[in-house]
PDB file of C-alpha atoms in Angstrom:
ATOM      1  CA  MET A  17     187.350  55.315  26.347  1.00  0.00           C
ATOM      2  CA  LYS A  18     186.318  51.807  25.315  1.00  0.00           C
ATOM      3  CA  GLY A  19     184.045  49.690  27.465  1.00  0.00           C
ATOM      4  CA  PHE A  20     186.583  46.921  28.006  1.00  0.00           C
ATOM      5  CA  LYS A  21     188.943  49.472  29.513  1.00  0.00           C
ATOM      6  CA  PHE A  22     186.302  50.333  32.074  1.00  0.00           C
ATOM      7  CA  GLU A  23     185.790  46.652  32.845  1.00  0.00           C
ATOM      8  CA  ASP A  24     189.527  46.172  33.357  1.00  0.00           C
ATOM      9  CA  TYR A  25     189.547  49.189  35.673  1.00  0.00           C
ATOM     10  CA  ILE A  26     186.494  48.054  37.654  1.00  0.00           C
ATOM     11  CA  ASN A  27     187.988  44.580  38.127  1.00  0.00           C
ATOM     12  CA  GLY A  28     191.376  45.994  39.145  1.00  0.00           C
ATOM     13  CA  ASN A  29     193.152  44.595  36.075  1.00  0.00           C
ATOM     14  CA  LEU A  30     194.229  47.856  34.458  1.00  0.00           C
ATOM     15  CA  PRO A  31     198.026  48.371  34.434  1.00  0.00           C
ATOM     16  CA  GLU A  32     199.194  50.958  36.955  1.00  0.00           C
ATOM     17  CA  PRO A  33     200.157  53.738  34.480  1.00  0.00           C
ATOM     18  CA  GLU A  34     196.852  53.391  32.633  1.00  0.00           C
ATOM     19  CA  ARG A  35     194.907  53.319  35.908  1.00  0.00           C
ATOM     20  CA  ARG A  36     196.419  56.581  37.118  1.00  0.00           C
ATOM     21  CA  ALA A  37     195.886  58.209  33.727  1.00  0.00           C
ATOM     22  CA  LEU A  38     192.245  57.123  33.724  1.00  0.00           C
ATOM     23  CA  GLU A  39     191.707  58.420  37.260  1.00  0.00           C
ATOM     24  CA  GLN A  40     193.058  61.806  36.223  1.00  0.00           C
ATOM     25  CA  ARG A  41     190.593  61.886  33.322  1.00  0.00           C
ATOM     26  CA  LEU A  42     187.736  60.813  35.592  1.00  0.00           C
ATOM     27  CA  ALA A  43     188.544  63.600  38.018  1.00  0.00           C
ATOM     28  CA  ALA A  44     188.241  66.194  35.252  1.00  0.00           C
ATOM     29  CA  ASP A  45     185.445  64.757  33.093  1.00  0.00           C
ATOM     30  CA  PRO A  46     181.937  64.356  34.639  1.00  0.00           C
ATOM     31  CA  ALA A  47     180.622  62.693  31.464  1.00  0.00           C
ATOM     32  CA  LEU A  48     183.329  60.045  31.641  1.00  0.00           C
ATOM     33  CA  ARG A  49     182.520  59.415  35.305  1.00  0.00           C
ATOM     34  CA  ALA A  50     178.852  58.957  34.398  1.00  0.00           C
ATOM     35  CA  GLN A  51     179.840  56.430  31.719  1.00  0.00           C
ATOM     36  CA  LEU A  52     181.932  54.541  34.273  1.00  0.00           C
ATOM     37  CA  GLU A  53     178.980  54.416  36.688  1.00  0.00           C
ATOM     38  CA  GLU A  54     176.788  52.916  33.959  1.00  0.00           C
ATOM     39  CA  GLU A  55     179.404  50.221  33.313  1.00  0.00           C
ATOM     40  CA  GLU A  56     179.582  49.455  37.047  1.00  0.00           C
ATOM     41  CA  GLU A  57     175.802  49.098  37.339  1.00  0.00           C
ATOM     42  CA  LEU A  58     175.757  46.724  34.370  1.00  0.00           C
ATOM     43  CA  LEU A  59     178.489  44.543  35.876  1.00  0.00           C
ATOM     44  CA  VAL A  60     176.664  44.488  39.228  1.00  0.00           C
ATOM     45  CA  ARG A  61     173.521  43.149  37.560  1.00  0.00           C
ATOM     46  CA  LEU A  62     175.408  40.542  35.527  1.00  0.00           C
ATOM     47  CA  LYS A  63     177.434  39.244  38.465  1.00  0.00           C
ATOM     48  CA  ARG A  64     174.397  39.175  40.734  1.00  0.00           C
ATOM     49  CA  GLN A  65     172.519  37.037  38.186  1.00  0.00           C
ATOM     50  CA  MET A  66     175.510  34.750  37.768  1.00  0.00           C
ATOM     51  CA  LEU A  67     175.873  34.046  41.497  1.00  0.00           C
ATOM     52  CA  ARG A  68     172.138  33.592  41.941  1.00  0.00           C
ATOM     53  CA  ARG A  69     172.259  30.856  39.289  1.00  0.00           C
ATOM     54  CA  GLN A  70     175.211  29.265  41.086  1.00  0.00           C
ATOM     55  CA  VAL A  71     173.285  29.186  44.361  1.00  0.00           C
ATOM     56  CA  GLU A  72     170.256  27.600  42.680  1.00  0.00           C
ATOM     57  CA  ALA A  73     172.428  25.024  40.907  1.00  0.00           C
ATOM     58  CA  ALA A  74     174.244  24.140  44.136  1.00  0.00           C
ATOM     59  CA  MET A  75     170.955  23.721  46.007  1.00  0.00           C
ATOM     60  CA  LYS A  76     169.718  21.292  43.328  1.00  0.00           C
ATOM     61  CA  ALA A  77     173.003  19.373  43.327  1.00  0.00           C
ATOM     62  CA  GLU A  78     173.032  18.930  47.124  1.00  0.00           C
ATOM     63  CA  PRO A  79     169.451  18.894  48.499  1.00  0.00           C
ATOM     64  CA  PRO A  80     169.458  19.938  52.170  1.00  0.00           C
ATOM     65  CA  ALA A  81     168.883  16.962  54.437  1.00  0.00           C
ATOM     66  CA  SER A  82     167.669  19.030  57.355  1.00  0.00           C
ATOM     67  CA  ARG A  83     166.299  22.371  58.420  1.00  0.00           C
ATOM     68  CA  SER A  84     169.861  23.357  59.353  1.00  0.00           C
ATOM     69  CA  ARG A  85     171.041  22.890  55.771  1.00  0.00           C
ATOM     70  CA  TRP A  86     168.104  24.948  54.511  1.00  0.00           C
ATOM     71  CA  ARG A  87     169.154  27.757  56.856  1.00  0.00           C
ATOM     72  CA  ILE A  88     172.657  27.649  55.441  1.00  0.00           C
ATOM     73  CA  TRP A  89     171.484  27.745  51.826  1.00  0.00           C
ATOM     74  CA  ALA A  90     168.986  30.501  52.569  1.00  0.00           C
ATOM     75  CA  ALA A  91     171.796  32.568  54.058  1.00  0.00           C
ATOM     76  CA  LEU A  92     173.996  31.904  51.044  1.00  0.00           C
ATOM     77  CA  ALA A  93     171.179  33.062  48.802  1.00  0.00           C
ATOM     78  CA  ILE A  94     171.238  36.284  50.818  1.00  0.00           C
ATOM     79  CA  LEU A  95     174.962  36.470  50.108  1.00  0.00           C
ATOM     80  CA  ALA A  96     174.451  36.144  46.360  1.00  0.00           C
ATOM     81  CA  ALA A  97     171.452  38.452  46.103  1.00  0.00           C
ATOM     82  CA  ALA A  98     172.343  41.206  48.558  1.00  0.00           C
ATOM     83  CA  LEU A  99     176.059  41.165  49.241  1.00  0.00           C
ATOM     84  CA  LEU A 100     177.139  41.600  45.643  1.00  0.00           C
ATOM     85  CA  ALA A 101     174.963  44.693  45.331  1.00  0.00           C
ATOM     86  CA  GLY A 102     177.035  46.359  48.044  1.00  0.00           C
ATOM     87  CA  TRP A 103     180.692  46.598  48.906  1.00  0.00           C
ATOM     88  CA  LEU A 104     181.705  43.362  47.144  1.00  0.00           C
ATOM     89  CA  LEU A 105     181.574  45.185  43.831  1.00  0.00           C
ATOM     90  CA  SER A 106     182.967  48.452  45.125  1.00  0.00           C
ATOM     91  CA  SER A 107     185.736  49.441  42.779  1.00  0.00           C
ATOM     92  CA  PRO A 108     188.505  52.022  42.514  1.00  0.00           C
ATOM     93  CA  GLY A 109     186.068  54.003  40.392  1.00  0.00           C
ATOM     94  CA  ALA A 110     183.858  54.449  43.429  1.00  0.00           C
ATOM     95  CA  VAL A 111     186.463  56.591  45.136  1.00  0.00           C
ATOM     96  CA  SER A 112     185.668  60.258  44.866  1.00  0.00           C
ATOM     97  CA  PRO A 113     188.125  62.336  42.822  1.00  0.00           C
ATOM     98  CA  GLU A 114     188.864  64.439  45.900  1.00  0.00           C
ATOM     99  CA  ALA A 115     190.194  61.330  47.631  1.00  0.00           C
ATOM    100  CA  TRP A 116     192.790  60.497  44.993  1.00  0.00           C
ATOM    101  CA  PRO A 117     196.346  61.424  45.964  1.00  0.00           C
ATOM    102  CA  ALA A 118     197.633  64.597  44.345  1.00  0.00           C
ATOM    103  CA  GLN A 119     201.031  63.087  43.667  1.00  0.00           C
ATOM    104  CA  GLU A 120     202.703  59.707  43.396  1.00  0.00           C
ATOM    105  CA  PRO A 121     203.294  58.337  46.912  1.00  0.00           C
ATOM    106  CA  PRO A 122     206.653  56.753  47.773  1.00  0.00           C
ATOM    107  CA  ARG A 123     206.795  53.127  46.689  1.00  0.00           C
ATOM    108  CA  ASN A 124     208.915  51.964  49.646  1.00  0.00           C
ATOM    109  CA  PRO A 125     207.915  53.810  52.814  1.00  0.00           C
ATOM    110  CA  GLU A 126     210.254  53.664  55.762  1.00  0.00           C
ATOM    111  CA  PRO A 127     209.148  51.071  58.324  1.00  0.00           C
ATOM    112  CA  LYS A 128     207.752  52.465  61.533  1.00  0.00           C
ATOM    113  CA  ASN A 129     208.830  51.283  64.944  1.00  0.00           C
ATOM    114  CA  GLN A 130     205.490  49.559  65.384  1.00  0.00           C
ATOM    115  CA  GLU A 131     205.388  45.796  65.513  1.00  0.00           C
ATOM    116  CA  VAL A 132     202.807  43.561  63.989  1.00  0.00           C
ATOM    117  CA  LEU A 133     200.276  42.739  66.685  1.00  0.00           C
ATOM    118  CA  PRO A 134     201.313  39.361  68.131  1.00  0.00           C
ATOM    119  CA  ALA A 135     198.913  36.536  67.534  1.00  0.00           C
ATOM    120  CA  GLU A 136     198.155  36.242  71.241  1.00  0.00           C
ATOM    121  CA  GLU A 137     196.915  39.849  71.305  1.00  0.00           C
ATOM    122  CA  LEU A 138     194.456  39.285  68.483  1.00  0.00           C
ATOM    123  CA  PRO A 139     191.020  37.946  69.390  1.00  0.00           C
ATOM    124  CA  ALA A 140     191.234  34.202  69.653  1.00  0.00           C
ATOM    125  CA  ILE A 141     189.033  32.126  67.414  1.00  0.00           C
ATOM    126  CA  GLN A 142     186.239  31.039  69.702  1.00  0.00           C
ATOM    127  CA  GLU A 143     185.099  27.455  69.984  1.00  0.00           C
ATOM    128  CA  GLN A 144     181.548  28.803  69.974  1.00  0.00           C
ATOM    129  CA  PRO A 145     180.160  31.175  67.342  1.00  0.00           C
ATOM    130  CA  PRO A 146     180.384  34.897  68.117  1.00  0.00           C
ATOM    131  CA  PRO A 147     177.235  36.298  69.762  1.00  0.00           C
ATOM    132  CA  ILE A 148     175.818  37.548  66.469  1.00  0.00           C
ATOM    133  CA  ALA A 149     172.551  35.693  66.514  1.00  0.00           C
ATOM    134  CA  GLN A 150     170.481  33.758  69.026  1.00  0.00           C
ATOM    135  CA  GLN A 151     171.379  30.080  69.274  1.00  0.00           C
ATOM    136  CA  THR A 152     168.762  27.619  68.059  1.00  0.00           C
ATOM    137  CA  GLU A 153     168.415  23.885  68.136  1.00  0.00           C
ATOM    138  CA  THR A 154     170.081  23.811  64.708  1.00  0.00           C
ATOM    139  CA  SER A 155     173.251  25.486  65.970  1.00  0.00           C
ATOM    140  CA  THR A 156     174.617  23.362  68.799  1.00  0.00           C
ATOM    141  CA  PRO A 157     178.273  23.070  69.879  1.00  0.00           C
ATOM    142  CA  GLU A 158     178.265  19.542  68.450  1.00  0.00           C
ATOM    143  CA  ALA A 159     177.030  20.825  65.093  1.00  0.00           C
ATOM    144  CA  ASN A 160     179.648  23.560  65.069  1.00  0.00           C
ATOM    145  CA  ALA A 161     182.382  21.077  65.883  1.00  0.00           C
ATOM    146  CA  SER A 162     181.146  18.953  63.012  1.00  0.00           C
ATOM    147  CA  ASP A 163     181.330  21.948  60.702  1.00  0.00           C
ATOM    148  CA  GLY A 164     184.941  22.448  61.756  1.00  0.00           C
ATOM    149  CA  LEU A 165     185.798  19.050  60.328  1.00  0.00           C
ATOM    150  CA  ARG A 166     184.533  20.290  56.949  1.00  0.00           C
ATOM    151  CA  SER A 167     187.143  23.046  56.733  1.00  0.00           C
ATOM    152  CA  ALA A 168     189.321  20.979  54.402  1.00  0.00           C
ATOM    153  CA  ILE A 169     186.404  19.709  52.308  1.00  0.00           C
ATOM    154  CA  VAL A 170     185.335  21.544  49.168  1.00  0.00           C
ATOM    155  CA  THR A 171     181.545  21.900  49.431  1.00  0.00           C
ATOM    156  CA  PRO A 172     179.205  23.830  47.113  1.00  0.00           C
ATOM    157  CA  ALA A 173     178.847  26.442  49.853  1.00  0.00           C
ATOM    158  CA  ARG A 174     182.590  26.864  50.195  1.00  0.00           C
ATOM    159  CA  THR A 175     182.947  27.047  46.426  1.00  0.00           C
ATOM    160  CA  LEU A 176     180.398  29.853  46.392  1.00  0.00           C
ATOM    161  CA  GLY A 177     182.404  31.633  49.084  1.00  0.00           C
ATOM    162  CA  ARG A 178     185.557  31.361  47.007  1.00  0.00           C
ATOM    163  CA  THR A 179     183.712  32.722  43.982  1.00  0.00           C
ATOM    164  CA  ALA A 180     182.519  35.721  45.973  1.00  0.00           C
ATOM    165  CA  VAL A 181     185.976  36.357  47.438  1.00  0.00           C
ATOM    166  CA  ARG A 182     187.587  36.265  43.993  1.00  0.00           C
ATOM    167  CA  GLN A 183     185.266  39.083  42.913  1.00  0.00           C
ATOM    168  CA  LEU A 184     185.961  41.250  45.952  1.00  0.00           C
ATOM    169  CA  GLN A 185     187.227  44.757  45.306  1.00  0.00           C
ATOM    170  CA  LEU A 186     188.445  47.241  47.873  1.00  0.00           C
ATOM    171  CA  PRO A 187     185.586  49.356  49.240  1.00  0.00           C
ATOM    172  CA  ALA A 188     185.895  53.057  48.564  1.00  0.00           C
ATOM    173  CA  GLY A 189     187.053  53.941  52.079  1.00  0.00           C
ATOM    174  CA  ALA A 190     189.983  51.527  51.946  1.00  0.00           C
ATOM    175  CA  GLY A 191     190.810  52.462  48.353  1.00  0.00           C
ATOM    176  CA  ALA A 192     191.270  56.084  49.432  1.00  0.00           C
ATOM    177  CA  SER A 193     193.963  55.078  51.907  1.00  0.00           C
ATOM    178  CA  PRO A 194     196.285  57.559  53.614  1.00  0.00           C
ATOM    179  CA  PRO A 195     199.415  58.268  51.537  1.00  0.00           C
ATOM    180  CA  LEU A 196     201.518  56.018  53.772  1.00  0.00           C
ATOM    181  CA  LEU A 197     199.276  53.041  52.994  1.00  0.00           C
ATOM    182  CA  GLN A 198     198.708  53.850  49.328  1.00  0.00           C
ATOM    183  CA  PRO A 199     201.563  51.617  48.058  1.00  0.00           C
ATOM    184  CA  ALA A 200     199.982  48.624  49.799  1.00  0.00           C
ATOM    185  CA  ALA A 201     196.520  49.565  48.503  1.00  0.00           C
ATOM    186  CA  ASP A 202     197.942  49.764  44.976  1.00  0.00           C
ATOM    187  CA  LEU A 203     199.409  46.266  45.332  1.00  0.00           C
ATOM    188  CA  VAL A 204     196.022  45.003  46.506  1.00  0.00           C
ATOM    189  CA  ARG A 205     194.354  46.451  43.400  1.00  0.00           C
ATOM    190  CA  GLN A 206     196.915  44.612  41.271  1.00  0.00           C
ATOM    191  CA  GLY A 207     196.160  41.317  43.019  1.00  0.00           C
ATOM    192  CA  ARG A 208     199.599  41.143  44.676  1.00  0.00           C
ATOM    193  CA  TYR A 209     198.245  40.300  48.123  1.00  0.00           C
ATOM    194  CA  ARG A 210     201.347  38.704  49.638  1.00  0.00           C
ATOM    195  CA  GLU A 211     203.472  41.711  48.718  1.00  0.00           C
ATOM    196  CA  ALA A 212     200.823  44.040  50.096  1.00  0.00           C
ATOM    197  CA  GLN A 213     200.730  42.021  53.319  1.00  0.00           C
ATOM    198  CA  ALA A 214     204.506  42.374  53.687  1.00  0.00           C
ATOM    199  CA  LEU A 215     204.252  46.163  53.337  1.00  0.00           C
ATOM    200  CA  LEU A 216     201.404  46.321  55.834  1.00  0.00           C
ATOM    201  CA  GLU A 217     203.364  44.319  58.385  1.00  0.00           C
ATOM    202  CA  GLN A 218     205.950  47.100  58.420  1.00  0.00           C
ATOM    203  CA  GLU A 219     203.260  49.495  59.628  1.00  0.00           C
ATOM    204  CA  GLY A 220     201.961  47.432  62.556  1.00  0.00           C
ATOM    205  CA  THR A 221     198.219  47.157  63.186  1.00  0.00           C
ATOM    206  CA  ALA A 222     197.248  50.641  64.383  1.00  0.00           C
ATOM    207  CA  GLY A 223     194.188  52.128  62.716  1.00  0.00           C
ATOM    208  CA  ASP A 224     191.025  50.744  61.167  1.00  0.00           C
ATOM    209  CA  THR A 225     192.222  51.145  57.567  1.00  0.00           C
ATOM    210  CA  LEU A 226     195.426  49.229  58.264  1.00  0.00           C
ATOM    211  CA  LEU A 227     193.539  46.448  60.044  1.00  0.00           C
ATOM    212  CA  PHE A 228     191.015  46.206  57.222  1.00  0.00           C
ATOM    213  CA  LEU A 229     193.740  45.952  54.571  1.00  0.00           C
ATOM    214  CA  HIS A 230     195.357  43.165  56.622  1.00  0.00           C
ATOM    215  CA  ALA A 231     192.039  41.303  56.787  1.00  0.00           C
ATOM    216  CA  PHE A 232     191.289  41.890  53.104  1.00  0.00           C
ATOM    217  CA  CYS A 233     194.665  40.480  51.998  1.00  0.00           C
ATOM    218  CA  LEU A 234     194.220  37.390  54.174  1.00  0.00           C
ATOM    219  CA  LEU A 235     190.709  36.845  52.836  1.00  0.00           C
ATOM    220  CA  LYS A 236     191.882  37.108  49.218  1.00  0.00           C
ATOM    221  CA  GLN A 237     194.520  34.471  50.016  1.00  0.00           C
ATOM    222  CA  GLU A 238     191.680  32.271  51.365  1.00  0.00           C
ATOM    223  CA  LYS A 239     193.086  32.294  54.905  1.00  0.00           C
ATOM    224  CA  GLY A 240     189.648  32.330  56.473  1.00  0.00           C
ATOM    225  CA  LEU A 241     190.461  31.870  60.159  1.00  0.00           C
ATOM    226  CA  GLU A 242     193.278  34.427  60.094  1.00  0.00           C
ATOM    227  CA  ALA A 243     191.091  36.969  58.310  1.00  0.00           C
ATOM    228  CA  ALA A 244     188.287  36.359  60.815  1.00  0.00           C
ATOM    229  CA  ARG A 245     190.520  37.471  63.688  1.00  0.00           C
ATOM    230  CA  TYR A 246     190.898  40.908  62.117  1.00  0.00           C
ATOM    231  CA  PHE A 247     187.306  41.224  60.902  1.00  0.00           C
ATOM    232  CA  THR A 248     186.099  40.384  64.430  1.00  0.00           C
ATOM    233  CA  ARG A 249     187.890  43.472  65.721  1.00  0.00           C
ATOM    234  CA  LEU A 250     186.490  45.686  62.974  1.00  0.00           C
ATOM    235  CA  GLU A 251     182.842  44.593  62.931  1.00  0.00           C
ATOM    236  CA  GLN A 252     182.054  46.436  66.159  1.00  0.00           C
ATOM    237  CA  PRO A 253     179.842  49.552  65.805  1.00  0.00           C
ATOM    238  CA  GLY A 254     181.816  52.753  65.486  1.00  0.00           C
ATOM    239  CA  THR A 255     184.721  51.371  63.479  1.00  0.00           C
ATOM    240  CA  ALA A 256     185.389  52.734  60.006  1.00  0.00           C
ATOM    241  CA  PHE A 257     184.652  49.434  58.240  1.00  0.00           C
ATOM    242  CA  ALA A 258     182.033  47.863  60.520  1.00  0.00           C
ATOM    243  CA  GLU A 259     179.553  46.910  57.787  1.00  0.00           C
ATOM    244  CA  GLU A 260     182.184  45.641  55.357  1.00  0.00           C
ATOM    245  CA  SER A 261     183.813  43.631  58.153  1.00  0.00           C
ATOM    246  CA  GLN A 262     180.518  41.960  59.061  1.00  0.00           C
ATOM    247  CA  TRP A 263     180.268  40.672  55.496  1.00  0.00           C
ATOM    248  CA  GLY A 264     183.985  39.839  55.489  1.00  0.00           C
ATOM    249  CA  LEU A 265     183.581  37.793  58.663  1.00  0.00           C
ATOM    250  CA  ALA A 266     180.774  35.779  57.074  1.00  0.00           C
ATOM    251  CA  LEU A 267     182.980  35.005  54.075  1.00  0.00           C
ATOM    252  CA  SER A 268     185.886  34.130  56.389  1.00  0.00           C
ATOM    253  CA  TRP A 269     183.780  31.548  58.221  1.00  0.00           C
ATOM    254  CA  LEU A 270     182.596  30.176  54.880  1.00  0.00           C
ATOM    255  CA  LEU A 271     186.158  29.736  53.595  1.00  0.00           C
ATOM    256  CA  ALA A 272     187.112  28.076  56.880  1.00  0.00           C
ATOM    257  CA  GLY A 273     184.344  25.510  56.434  1.00  0.00           C
ATOM    258  CA  GLN A 274     182.246  26.946  59.271  1.00  0.00           C
ATOM    259  CA  GLU A 275     179.031  27.057  57.255  1.00  0.00           C
ATOM    260  CA  THR A 276     176.731  27.290  60.283  1.00  0.00           C
ATOM    261  CA  TRP A 277     178.647  30.259  61.681  1.00  0.00           C
ATOM    262  CA  ALA A 278     178.620  31.910  58.254  1.00  0.00           C
ATOM    263  CA  ALA A 279     174.865  31.366  57.972  1.00  0.00           C
ATOM    264  CA  GLU A 280     174.229  32.910  61.395  1.00  0.00           C
ATOM    265  CA  GLN A 281     176.415  35.886  60.533  1.00  0.00           C
ATOM    266  CA  LEU A 282     174.600  36.450  57.235  1.00  0.00           C
ATOM    267  CA  GLU A 283     171.185  36.120  58.868  1.00  0.00           C
ATOM    268  CA  ALA A 284     172.175  38.626  61.549  1.00  0.00           C
ATOM    269  CA  ILE A 285     173.318  41.337  59.134  1.00  0.00           C
ATOM    270  CA  ALA A 286     171.020  40.809  56.138  1.00  0.00           C
TER     271      ALA A 286
END
């Protein structure tokens, strides 16, 4: 198996028939799995170095004018250095062979009688940051309101957030979805997020995996505030994707232009 094939697989770009054929080989060949792990580690190091350089370049291009800006850039450095070493670069290859479905799941599952959770039942976006870190003089309501005005402005920080989101892969737990959700998970791997979202809406919002896939699709479509409403539900201790959702919430705030909130979230979980 050539290296570029592994890279296509890790990045979710391998055509569906080839992906399933490769997964069957990985399940039966320990040496091939070891080779895949080596490729993944190499890509992790390369992407980590790339984003670290982007953070440094952005800091030089826009020198922080205050301690608050330094806090934001320090948190973004945490994002580049630590986040990419974790679930951001989780790939389909990280799913254990035992978790792969034994047979092809139905491509068009019958809709359940569940409804998509109405917007009013989802946690409302708060005017104040979630209680994830102690407030300081650099994080006042006025400052947060000011950040909200930046949501439509492309800043170096927001550009970094977009770069990180573009490199997101499904974490192993979501990749090994129940058979009913596997068609949507497959669409996510192919980058067809709107189609995946439509399938997920047929299943309602019951279950951590379903909620996480909803949030992931919204994040990949750069709908930061909408994704944050789901990640807020999932970041609580005891949920299946608590850690991933904490990182996802930070990226959601970043995409929404809420740099101070994103910085506080990153500082709280780093």
